[in-house]
Short mmCIF file of N, CA and C in Angstrom, two decimals:
data_model
loop_
_atom_site.label_atom_id
_atom_site.label_comp_id
_atom_site.label_asym_id
_atom_site.label_seq_id
_atom_site.Cartn_x
_atom_site.Cartn_y
_atom_site.Cartn_z
N UNK A 1 -3.49 39.11 -18.06
CA UNK A 1 -4.46 37.93 -17.51
C UNK A 1 -5.21 38.23 -16.35
N UNK A 2 -6.52 37.96 -16.53
CA UNK A 2 -7.41 38.41 -15.54
C UNK A 2 -7.34 37.25 -14.20
N UNK A 3 -8.26 37.11 -13.23
CA UNK A 3 -7.84 36.31 -12.29
C UNK A 3 -8.57 35.08 -12.38
N UNK A 4 -9.68 34.90 -13.21
CA UNK A 4 -10.41 33.66 -13.56
C UNK A 4 -9.39 32.75 -14.36
N UNK A 5 -9.11 32.88 -15.46
CA UNK A 5 -8.09 32.00 -15.78
C UNK A 5 -6.89 31.82 -15.40
N UNK A 6 -6.28 32.60 -14.42
CA UNK A 6 -5.26 32.47 -13.63
C UNK A 6 -5.54 31.52 -12.48
N UNK A 7 -6.58 31.48 -12.11
CA UNK A 7 -6.61 30.47 -10.91
C UNK A 7 -7.19 29.23 -11.67
N UNK A 8 -7.69 29.40 -12.90
CA UNK A 8 -7.85 28.00 -13.47
C UNK A 8 -6.66 27.02 -13.82
N UNK A 9 -5.39 28.14 -14.33
CA UNK A 9 -4.43 27.39 -14.65
C UNK A 9 -3.85 26.88 -13.54
N UNK A 10 -4.03 27.76 -12.25
CA UNK A 10 -3.19 27.08 -11.00
C UNK A 10 -3.94 25.85 -10.51
N UNK A 11 -5.37 25.62 -10.75
CA UNK A 11 -6.24 24.64 -10.34
C UNK A 11 -5.56 23.32 -11.12
N UNK A 12 -5.55 23.78 -12.67
CA UNK A 12 -4.85 22.60 -13.41
C UNK A 12 -3.43 22.04 -12.97
N UNK A 13 -2.72 23.02 -12.57
CA UNK A 13 -1.53 22.72 -12.00
C UNK A 13 -1.77 21.60 -10.83
N UNK A 14 -2.56 22.13 -9.89
CA UNK A 14 -2.70 21.52 -8.72
C UNK A 14 -3.37 19.94 -9.14
N UNK A 15 -4.10 20.05 -9.80
CA UNK A 15 -4.51 18.41 -10.15
C UNK A 15 -3.52 17.74 -10.86
N UNK A 16 -2.82 18.22 -11.79
CA UNK A 16 -1.60 17.21 -12.14
C UNK A 16 -0.48 16.89 -11.13
N UNK A 17 -0.63 17.75 -10.21
CA UNK A 17 0.39 17.43 -8.77
C UNK A 17 -0.43 16.28 -7.96
N UNK A 18 -1.63 16.41 -8.08
CA UNK A 18 -2.29 15.48 -7.18
C UNK A 18 -2.43 13.93 -7.92
N UNK A 19 -2.68 14.03 -9.18
CA UNK A 19 -2.51 12.84 -9.95
C UNK A 19 -1.22 11.97 -9.97
N UNK A 20 -0.02 12.94 -9.89
CA UNK A 20 1.26 12.57 -9.84
C UNK A 20 1.43 11.77 -8.49
N UNK A 21 0.95 12.67 -7.28
CA UNK A 21 1.24 12.05 -5.92
C UNK A 21 0.48 10.90 -5.87
N UNK A 22 -0.83 10.62 -6.50
CA UNK A 22 -1.70 9.47 -6.42
C UNK A 22 -0.92 8.21 -7.00
N UNK A 23 -0.53 8.72 -8.11
CA UNK A 23 0.18 7.44 -9.12
C UNK A 23 1.80 6.89 -8.38
N UNK A 24 2.40 7.94 -8.04
CA UNK A 24 4.01 7.98 -7.53
C UNK A 24 4.53 7.26 -6.26
N UNK A 25 2.99 7.53 -5.49
CA UNK A 25 3.28 7.10 -3.87
C UNK A 25 2.70 5.90 -3.21
N UNK A 26 3.19 5.12 -2.62
CA UNK A 26 2.58 3.92 -1.90
C UNK A 26 1.87 4.12 -0.67
N UNK A 27 2.53 5.19 0.13
CA UNK A 27 2.01 5.39 1.58
C UNK A 27 0.73 6.00 1.41
N UNK A 28 -0.23 5.42 2.39
CA UNK A 28 -1.57 5.70 2.41
C UNK A 28 -1.93 7.06 2.25
N UNK A 29 -1.08 7.57 3.47
CA UNK A 29 -1.49 9.07 4.07
C UNK A 29 -1.06 10.03 2.80
N UNK A 30 0.25 9.76 2.18
CA UNK A 30 0.65 10.50 0.91
C UNK A 30 -0.42 10.56 0.02
N UNK A 31 -0.86 9.53 -0.13
CA UNK A 31 -2.32 9.23 -1.23
C UNK A 31 -3.31 10.07 -1.08
N UNK A 32 -3.54 10.00 0.25
CA UNK A 32 -5.11 10.85 0.95
C UNK A 32 -4.58 12.14 0.74
N UNK A 33 -3.34 12.80 1.18
CA UNK A 33 -3.26 14.16 0.72
C UNK A 33 -2.95 14.61 -0.47
N UNK A 34 -2.60 13.63 -1.32
CA UNK A 34 -2.39 13.94 -2.92
C UNK A 34 -3.89 13.90 -3.38
N UNK A 35 -4.74 13.18 -3.01
CA UNK A 35 -6.17 13.10 -3.56
C UNK A 35 -6.86 14.58 -2.96
N UNK A 36 -6.60 15.10 -1.66
CA UNK A 36 -7.14 16.01 -1.52
C UNK A 36 -6.44 17.60 -1.93
N UNK A 37 -5.17 17.33 -2.46
CA UNK A 37 -4.60 18.39 -3.40
C UNK A 37 -5.27 18.18 -4.86
N UNK A 38 -5.81 17.17 -5.29
CA UNK A 38 -6.58 17.03 -6.58
C UNK A 38 -7.81 17.53 -6.51
N UNK A 39 -8.25 17.35 -5.38
CA UNK A 39 -9.74 18.04 -5.24
C UNK A 39 -9.95 19.43 -5.31
N UNK A 40 -8.96 19.98 -4.30
CA UNK A 40 -8.66 21.26 -4.45
C UNK A 40 -8.24 22.11 -5.67
N UNK A 41 -7.60 21.67 -6.55
CA UNK A 41 -7.19 21.66 -7.54
C UNK A 41 -8.76 21.98 -8.48
N UNK A 42 -9.53 20.98 -8.44
CA UNK A 42 -10.91 20.94 -9.13
C UNK A 42 -11.74 22.07 -8.68
N UNK A 43 -11.59 22.54 -7.47
CA UNK A 43 -12.45 23.15 -6.70
C UNK A 43 -12.00 24.84 -7.27
N UNK A 44 -10.79 24.85 -7.59
CA UNK A 44 -10.08 26.15 -7.80
C UNK A 44 -10.53 26.43 -9.40
N UNK A 45 -10.31 25.06 -10.29
CA UNK A 45 -10.79 25.42 -11.57
C UNK A 45 -12.04 25.94 -11.71
N UNK A 46 -13.30 25.34 -10.97
CA UNK A 46 -14.68 25.44 -10.95
C UNK A 46 -14.78 27.12 -10.55
N UNK A 47 -13.83 27.44 -9.38
CA UNK A 47 -14.06 28.88 -9.11
C UNK A 47 -13.38 29.85 -10.17
N UNK A 48 -12.64 29.20 -10.72
CA UNK A 48 -11.92 30.34 -11.67
C UNK A 48 -12.69 30.52 -13.03
N UNK A 49 -13.21 29.25 -13.43
CA UNK A 49 -14.00 29.37 -14.57
C UNK A 49 -15.70 29.66 -14.41
N UNK A 50 -16.07 29.97 -13.37
CA UNK A 50 -17.20 30.71 -12.73
C UNK A 50 -17.72 31.75 -13.55
N UNK A 51 -16.94 32.74 -13.68
CA UNK A 51 -16.87 33.84 -14.39
C UNK A 51 -17.57 34.09 -16.04
N UNK A 52 -18.66 34.42 -16.28
CA UNK A 52 -18.96 34.45 -17.62
C UNK A 52 -18.38 35.25 -18.36
N UNK A 53 -18.38 36.61 -17.99
CA UNK A 53 -17.86 37.55 -18.61
C UNK A 53 -17.49 38.69 -17.60
N UNK A 54 -16.39 39.49 -18.35
CA UNK A 54 -15.56 40.30 -17.30
C UNK A 54 -16.73 41.32 -16.68
N UNK A 55 -17.84 41.85 -17.38
CA UNK A 55 -18.53 42.84 -16.58
C UNK A 55 -19.64 42.18 -15.93
N UNK A 56 -20.21 40.92 -16.38
CA UNK A 56 -21.05 39.94 -15.69
C UNK A 56 -20.54 39.61 -14.27
N UNK A 57 -21.51 39.12 -13.54
CA UNK A 57 -21.13 38.73 -12.48
C UNK A 57 -21.06 36.98 -12.42
N UNK A 58 -20.52 36.29 -11.68
CA UNK A 58 -20.06 34.90 -11.40
C UNK A 58 -21.46 34.09 -11.36
N UNK A 59 -21.16 32.75 -12.07
CA UNK A 59 -22.33 31.78 -11.92
C UNK A 59 -22.43 31.42 -10.40
N UNK A 60 -23.06 31.09 -9.83
CA UNK A 60 -23.18 30.69 -8.59
C UNK A 60 -23.11 29.28 -8.52
N UNK A 61 -23.81 28.72 -9.64
CA UNK A 61 -23.50 26.99 -9.82
C UNK A 61 -22.29 26.35 -9.37
N UNK A 62 -21.26 26.97 -10.00
CA UNK A 62 -20.15 26.06 -9.67
C UNK A 62 -19.39 26.31 -8.42
N UNK A 63 -19.76 27.62 -7.79
CA UNK A 63 -19.33 28.02 -6.48
C UNK A 63 -20.08 26.75 -5.29
N UNK A 64 -21.53 26.80 -5.79
CA UNK A 64 -22.16 25.82 -4.99
C UNK A 64 -21.84 24.46 -5.06
N UNK A 65 -21.24 23.93 -6.25
CA UNK A 65 -20.94 22.74 -6.75
C UNK A 65 -19.29 22.58 -5.52
N UNK A 66 -18.76 23.72 -5.75
CA UNK A 66 -17.30 23.52 -4.99
C UNK A 66 -17.63 23.41 -3.58
N UNK A 67 -18.46 24.23 -3.12
CA UNK A 67 -18.83 24.11 -1.66
C UNK A 67 -19.29 22.59 -1.10
N UNK A 68 -20.06 22.07 -1.98
CA UNK A 68 -20.61 20.95 -1.54
C UNK A 68 -19.64 19.93 -1.86
N UNK A 69 -18.50 20.10 -2.52
CA UNK A 69 -17.61 19.15 -2.65
C UNK A 69 -16.59 19.09 -1.81
N UNK A 70 -16.36 20.44 -1.02
CA UNK A 70 -15.27 20.32 0.02
C UNK A 70 -16.11 19.80 1.16
N UNK A 71 -17.50 19.86 1.50
CA UNK A 71 -17.85 19.23 2.30
C UNK A 71 -17.87 17.54 2.42
N UNK A 72 -17.88 17.05 1.15
CA UNK A 72 -17.86 15.72 0.77
C UNK A 72 -16.35 15.42 0.84
N UNK A 73 -15.37 16.08 0.08
CA UNK A 73 -14.01 16.05 0.33
C UNK A 73 -13.44 15.53 1.91
N UNK A 74 -14.05 16.55 2.59
CA UNK A 74 -13.73 16.50 4.30
C UNK A 74 -14.39 15.20 4.77
N UNK A 75 -15.65 14.88 4.31
CA UNK A 75 -15.80 13.51 5.19
C UNK A 75 -15.06 12.24 4.58
N UNK A 76 -14.70 12.18 3.25
CA UNK A 76 -14.11 11.06 2.56
C UNK A 76 -12.87 11.31 2.88
N UNK A 77 -12.02 12.25 3.45
CA UNK A 77 -10.66 12.15 4.16
C UNK A 77 -10.81 11.65 5.59
N UNK A 78 -11.63 11.79 6.12
CA UNK A 78 -11.60 11.54 7.56
C UNK A 78 -12.11 9.97 7.63
N UNK A 79 -12.94 9.44 6.60
CA UNK A 79 -12.95 8.05 6.49
C UNK A 79 -11.67 7.36 6.05
N UNK A 80 -11.13 8.13 5.07
CA UNK A 80 -10.04 7.40 4.72
C UNK A 80 -8.75 7.35 5.46
N UNK A 81 -8.68 8.35 6.55
CA UNK A 81 -7.73 8.38 7.44
C UNK A 81 -8.09 7.69 8.36
N UNK A 82 -9.36 7.48 8.86
CA UNK A 82 -9.84 6.35 9.94
C UNK A 82 -9.51 4.85 9.24
N UNK A 83 -9.87 4.55 7.89
CA UNK A 83 -9.31 3.13 7.44
C UNK A 83 -7.86 2.88 7.56
N UNK A 84 -6.86 4.09 7.06
CA UNK A 84 -5.51 3.81 7.01
C UNK A 84 -5.14 3.51 8.55
N UNK A 85 -5.86 3.86 9.56
CA UNK A 85 -5.51 4.18 11.02
C UNK A 85 -5.69 2.43 11.47
N UNK A 86 -6.80 1.95 10.74
CA UNK A 86 -7.21 0.75 11.17
C UNK A 86 -6.36 -0.51 10.40
N UNK A 87 -5.89 -0.18 9.42
CA UNK A 87 -4.82 -0.99 8.48
C UNK A 87 -3.50 -1.02 9.21
N UNK A 88 -3.29 0.30 9.81
CA UNK A 88 -2.04 0.28 10.47
C UNK A 88 -1.86 -0.63 11.82
N UNK A 89 -3.15 -0.45 12.43
CA UNK A 89 -3.32 -1.34 13.77
C UNK A 89 -3.42 -2.40 13.59
N UNK A 90 -3.86 -3.10 12.27
CA UNK A 90 -4.21 -4.58 12.35
C UNK A 90 -3.02 -5.10 11.79
N UNK A 91 -2.42 -4.61 10.76
CA UNK A 91 -1.00 -4.89 10.17
C UNK A 91 0.10 -4.36 10.66
N UNK A 92 0.26 -3.37 10.83
CA UNK A 92 1.59 -2.51 11.19
C UNK A 92 1.96 -1.98 9.88
N UNK A 93 1.56 -1.71 8.77
CA UNK A 93 1.63 -1.32 7.78
C UNK A 93 0.88 0.03 7.33
N UNK A 94 1.39 0.89 6.41
CA UNK A 94 0.67 1.87 6.06
C UNK A 94 0.59 2.30 4.51
N UNK A 95 0.73 1.05 3.86
CA UNK A 95 0.74 0.82 2.29
C UNK A 95 -0.05 -0.51 2.18
N UNK A 96 -0.57 -0.33 1.13
CA UNK A 96 -1.23 -1.49 0.59
C UNK A 96 -0.15 -2.40 -0.23
N UNK A 97 -0.40 -3.71 -0.17
CA UNK A 97 0.48 -4.56 -0.78
C UNK A 97 0.06 -4.61 -2.53
N UNK A 98 1.32 -4.35 -3.08
CA UNK A 98 1.28 -4.59 -4.50
C UNK A 98 0.50 -5.53 -4.98
N UNK A 99 -0.34 -5.41 -6.28
CA UNK A 99 -0.73 -6.36 -6.92
C UNK A 99 0.17 -7.15 -7.50
N UNK A 100 0.08 -8.70 -7.43
CA UNK A 100 0.83 -9.69 -8.22
C UNK A 100 0.22 -9.64 -9.86
N UNK A 101 1.13 -10.23 -10.56
CA UNK A 101 0.70 -10.22 -11.95
C UNK A 101 -0.17 -11.36 -11.99
N UNK A 102 -0.06 -12.88 -11.23
CA UNK A 102 -0.74 -13.86 -11.12
C UNK A 102 -1.94 -13.70 -9.89
N UNK A 103 -3.20 -13.89 -10.68
CA UNK A 103 -4.19 -13.68 -9.39
C UNK A 103 -4.12 -15.10 -8.91
N UNK A 104 -4.63 -15.30 -7.52
CA UNK A 104 -4.83 -16.38 -6.99
C UNK A 104 -6.25 -17.36 -7.58
N UNK A 105 -6.17 -18.54 -7.75
CA UNK A 105 -7.07 -19.24 -8.71
C UNK A 105 -8.24 -19.46 -7.68
#
Protein backbone atom coordinates (compact mmCIF):
# COMPACT_ATOMS: atom_id res chain seq x y z
CA UNK A 1 0.00 0.00 0.00
CA UNK A 2 1.36 3.40 -0.91
CA UNK A 3 1.41 6.35 1.43
CA UNK A 4 -1.57 8.22 -0.05
CA UNK A 5 -4.25 5.57 0.54
CA UNK A 6 -2.74 4.73 3.92
CA UNK A 7 -3.04 8.34 5.07
CA UNK A 8 -6.58 8.51 3.66
CA UNK A 9 -7.59 5.38 5.63
CA UNK A 10 -6.07 6.74 8.82
CA UNK A 11 -7.92 10.01 8.17
CA UNK A 12 -11.21 8.12 7.78
CA UNK A 13 -10.52 6.43 11.11
CA UNK A 14 -9.93 9.80 12.75
CA UNK A 15 -13.16 11.15 11.27
CA UNK A 16 -15.08 8.17 12.69
CA UNK A 17 -13.44 8.65 16.08
CA UNK A 18 -14.28 12.36 16.05
CA UNK A 19 -17.92 11.76 15.13
CA UNK A 20 -18.21 9.21 17.93
CA UNK A 21 -16.71 11.68 20.39
CA UNK A 22 -19.14 14.41 19.31
CA UNK A 23 -22.18 12.18 19.69
CA UNK A 24 -21.20 10.22 22.80
CA UNK A 25 -19.83 12.97 25.07
CA UNK A 26 -21.69 15.74 26.87
CA UNK A 27 -18.67 17.61 28.25
CA UNK A 28 -18.00 20.67 26.09
CA UNK A 29 -14.20 20.50 26.18
CA UNK A 30 -14.31 16.83 25.13
CA UNK A 31 -16.65 17.75 22.28
CA UNK A 32 -14.27 20.50 21.18
CA UNK A 33 -11.37 18.03 21.18
CA UNK A 34 -13.51 15.52 19.23
CA UNK A 35 -14.32 18.24 16.69
CA UNK A 36 -10.59 18.92 16.28
CA UNK A 37 -9.88 15.20 15.81
CA UNK A 38 -12.62 15.08 13.16
CA UNK A 39 -11.11 18.09 11.38
CA UNK A 40 -7.62 16.60 11.51
CA UNK A 41 -8.97 13.44 9.92
CA UNK A 42 -10.50 15.44 7.09
CA UNK A 43 -7.22 17.28 6.52
CA UNK A 44 -5.38 13.95 6.46
CA UNK A 45 -7.83 12.57 3.88
CA UNK A 46 -7.28 15.66 1.72
CA UNK A 47 -3.52 15.22 1.93
CA UNK A 48 -3.67 11.49 1.28
CA UNK A 49 -5.87 11.81 -1.78
CA UNK A 50 -3.98 14.77 -3.26
CA UNK A 51 -1.65 12.60 -5.33
CA UNK A 52 -3.08 12.01 -8.80
CA UNK A 53 -0.70 9.31 -10.03
CA UNK A 54 2.37 7.65 -8.47
CA UNK A 55 4.78 9.24 -10.96
CA UNK A 56 3.09 12.65 -11.01
CA UNK A 57 3.40 15.31 -8.36
CA UNK A 58 0.67 16.02 -5.88
CA UNK A 59 -2.17 18.43 -6.53
CA UNK A 60 -1.59 21.68 -4.58
CA UNK A 61 -5.30 22.54 -4.21
CA UNK A 62 -6.10 19.97 -1.47
CA UNK A 63 -2.98 21.05 0.41
CA UNK A 64 -4.06 24.69 0.21
CA UNK A 65 -7.53 23.72 1.45
CA UNK A 66 -6.00 21.80 4.36
CA UNK A 67 -3.76 24.72 5.36
CA UNK A 68 -6.70 27.13 5.20
CA UNK A 69 -8.81 24.68 7.18
CA UNK A 70 -6.15 24.42 9.88
CA UNK A 71 -6.22 28.20 10.34
CA UNK A 72 -10.02 28.23 10.50
CA UNK A 73 -10.05 25.27 12.92
CA UNK A 74 -7.59 27.05 15.21
CA UNK A 75 -9.72 30.17 15.40
CA UNK A 76 -12.93 28.13 15.83
CA UNK A 77 -11.31 26.18 18.66
CA UNK A 78 -10.28 29.40 20.39
CA UNK A 79 -13.82 30.75 20.07
CA UNK A 80 -15.38 27.50 21.32
CA UNK A 81 -13.06 27.32 24.33
CA UNK A 82 -13.83 30.96 25.16
CA UNK A 83 -17.56 30.28 25.02
CA UNK A 84 -17.16 27.15 27.17
CA UNK A 85 -15.19 29.17 29.73
CA UNK A 86 -17.89 31.86 29.82
CA UNK A 87 -20.57 29.20 30.24
CA UNK A 88 -18.62 27.71 33.12
CA UNK A 89 -18.20 31.11 34.78
CA UNK A 90 -21.89 31.98 34.33
CA UNK A 91 -23.48 28.66 35.29
CA UNK A 92 -20.78 26.55 36.92
CA UNK A 93 -21.37 23.79 34.35
CA UNK A 94 -19.28 22.66 31.42
CA UNK A 95 -22.00 20.79 29.58
CA UNK A 96 -25.12 21.92 27.81
CA UNK A 97 -28.50 20.92 29.23
CA UNK A 98 -30.24 18.04 27.53
CA UNK A 99 -33.06 18.97 25.19
CA UNK A 100 -36.47 18.08 26.54
CA UNK A 101 -39.12 16.27 24.51
CA UNK A 102 -41.69 19.02 25.19
CA UNK A 103 -40.67 22.45 23.90
CA UNK A 104 -41.79 25.39 25.98
CA UNK A 105 -44.92 27.06 24.58
